[in-house]
Amino acid sequence: MPDLKAHAFWFITGSQHLYGDIFQEMIDHSKTIVEALNADPAVPCTVVYQPIVTSTDEITAVIEAANLDPQCAGVITWMHTFSPSKMWIAAFSALRKPLLQFDTQFNRDIPWDTIDMDFMNMNQSAHGDKEHGFITARMRLPRKVIAGHWSIPEIRKRIGDWMRAAVGVMVGRKLKVMRIGDNMREVAVTEGDKIEVQLKLGWQVNGWGIDDLTDVMKEVTDAEIENQLAQYRERYDIATDDLHAIRFQAKTEVALRKMFAEGGFGAMTDTFQDLHGMEQLPGLAIQNMMADGYGFGAEGDWKTAALLRVMKQMAIGLPGGTSFMEDYTYHFEPGNEYVLGAHMLEVCPSIAKGKARIEVHPLGIGGKNDPARLVYDGSAGDAIIASLIDMGGRLRLIVNDVTVVEPLHPMPKLPVARVMWRPMPDLSTGTEAWILSGGAHHNVLSFALTAEHLRDWAEAVGIEFVHITKDTTIPNLRNELRWSDLIYKLS
Ligand code: MN
């Protein structure tokens, strides 16, 4: 079972020189909290105790070391005792890792009968973390603040949730996207400034020809295809006699995986307008790769491909799937309104209810042979849909809370995977808000992550975040969008 334990979070306890006689107790307190965090399954990554820092030199040294450590995915600071914050300016000016300011204290309760000034001096985070908070506010640092006792499960869970966002930041800094072909012609929302995205998010998006894929496919052996088919049989029900079509998808997948391994890619795009030398549009091949955590965007949609990869990495170990998705068709029956989500082929089986079926059907678009694809009904539950768009000069991440239901009725003639959801607060308002925000027709649908994960991620990478919720109203949303335009013009 894959997990996120390889990602380390440095737990840095701040103090100053005035507290020499209680220094050992501070160390014990800090280590106890670190152990408690590591013992909680809601904390998905590894918390690493760092020696207590009491001077500008020590603080700067530990932050610079955190910057350089490739395993370090973020920094958690806690001011056990008062740590004057000018000592933190040099360090924070250099900080390159996501930051959580954890305002806690070792003792949970006030010992009413025995409390004296020694106790007060041992439990100073209530003011120490505020001095610390001033400098992070003054420096406008991207950061998360969590206040509460370390022994409380909900507090630890919030730390764990923030860690997932930080993992998303770090994964993005190394993410390579293989973009086969360009965009679907004339489509706007899938375009964007790749330089800006690489500066902000680290995503490296570079172009490849479809011939690069077909050349590798020519070298794929029968044994490799058989191996891939064996995995398909294990994972899915084969509901077609057209084994030739499935073999083509297997060959495509073997070749793509070789290219991914060689180039270190985490995500890819293709386009049905550039399939020279291909018998079919990749369908099953892409779906099966998504199931293993790779990102994909259709029609050249590299932003959604990369976002899917990042979100799948953030979600490792959580229940519920995450998939490339498209708003396809509305069901406007009064009182029973839903969106039917699907794609021509490429929706991830991680969100399937039960086992997906491999079927082969004609595909009107692309002008190629009938492609093999996975067909299934989506599972039900609370989920989010997310879309990253380029507003020109800035990136905007739009997230809508949605309620996913099992498809209301069988759709025996629909040859693709299908999911039905209702956007919050209702179909009309949620959709109007999405359209006013500029959200794409493509999105990433996730049962595993919440809007809070993505809010923390957007904060850490410094991009705009629009959240459409059960409380969203159109007048308020319009104002928020107007104000954001102004803010980004000023900054
Ligand atoms: Mn599409």
PDB file of N, CA and C and ligand atoms in Angstrom, residues 299 326 343 441-442, ligand 1:
ATOM      1  N   GLU A 299      -7.419  16.367 -25.127  1.00  0.00           N
ATOM      2  CA  GLU A 299      -7.419  17.532 -26.024  1.00  0.00           C
ATOM      3  C   GLU A 299      -6.324  18.542 -25.660  1.00  0.00           C
ATOM      4  N   GLU A 326     -15.353  15.454 -17.191  1.00  0.00           N
ATOM      5  CA  GLU A 326     -15.906  16.537 -18.006  1.00  0.00           C
ATOM      6  C   GLU A 326     -17.405  16.636 -17.753  1.00  0.00           C
ATOM      7  N   HIS A 343     -16.492  11.273 -20.357  1.00  0.00           N
ATOM      8  CA  HIS A 343     -15.651  11.794 -21.430  1.00  0.00           C
ATOM      9  C   HIS A 343     -15.792  10.860 -22.598  1.00  0.00           C
ATOM     10  N   HIS A 441     -14.706  23.184 -18.874  1.00  0.00           N
ATOM     11  CA  HIS A 441     -15.573  22.012 -19.037  1.00  0.00           C
ATOM     12  C   HIS A 441     -14.878  20.763 -18.520  1.00  0.00           C
ATOM     13  N   HIS A 442     -13.540  20.749 -18.553  1.00  0.00           N
ATOM     14  CA  HIS A 442     -12.782  19.662 -17.920  1.00  0.00           C
ATOM     15  C   HIS A 442     -12.598  19.983 -16.439  1.00  0.00           C
TER      16      HIS A 442
HETATM   17 MN    MN B   1     -12.851  16.930 -23.379  1.00  0.00          MN
END
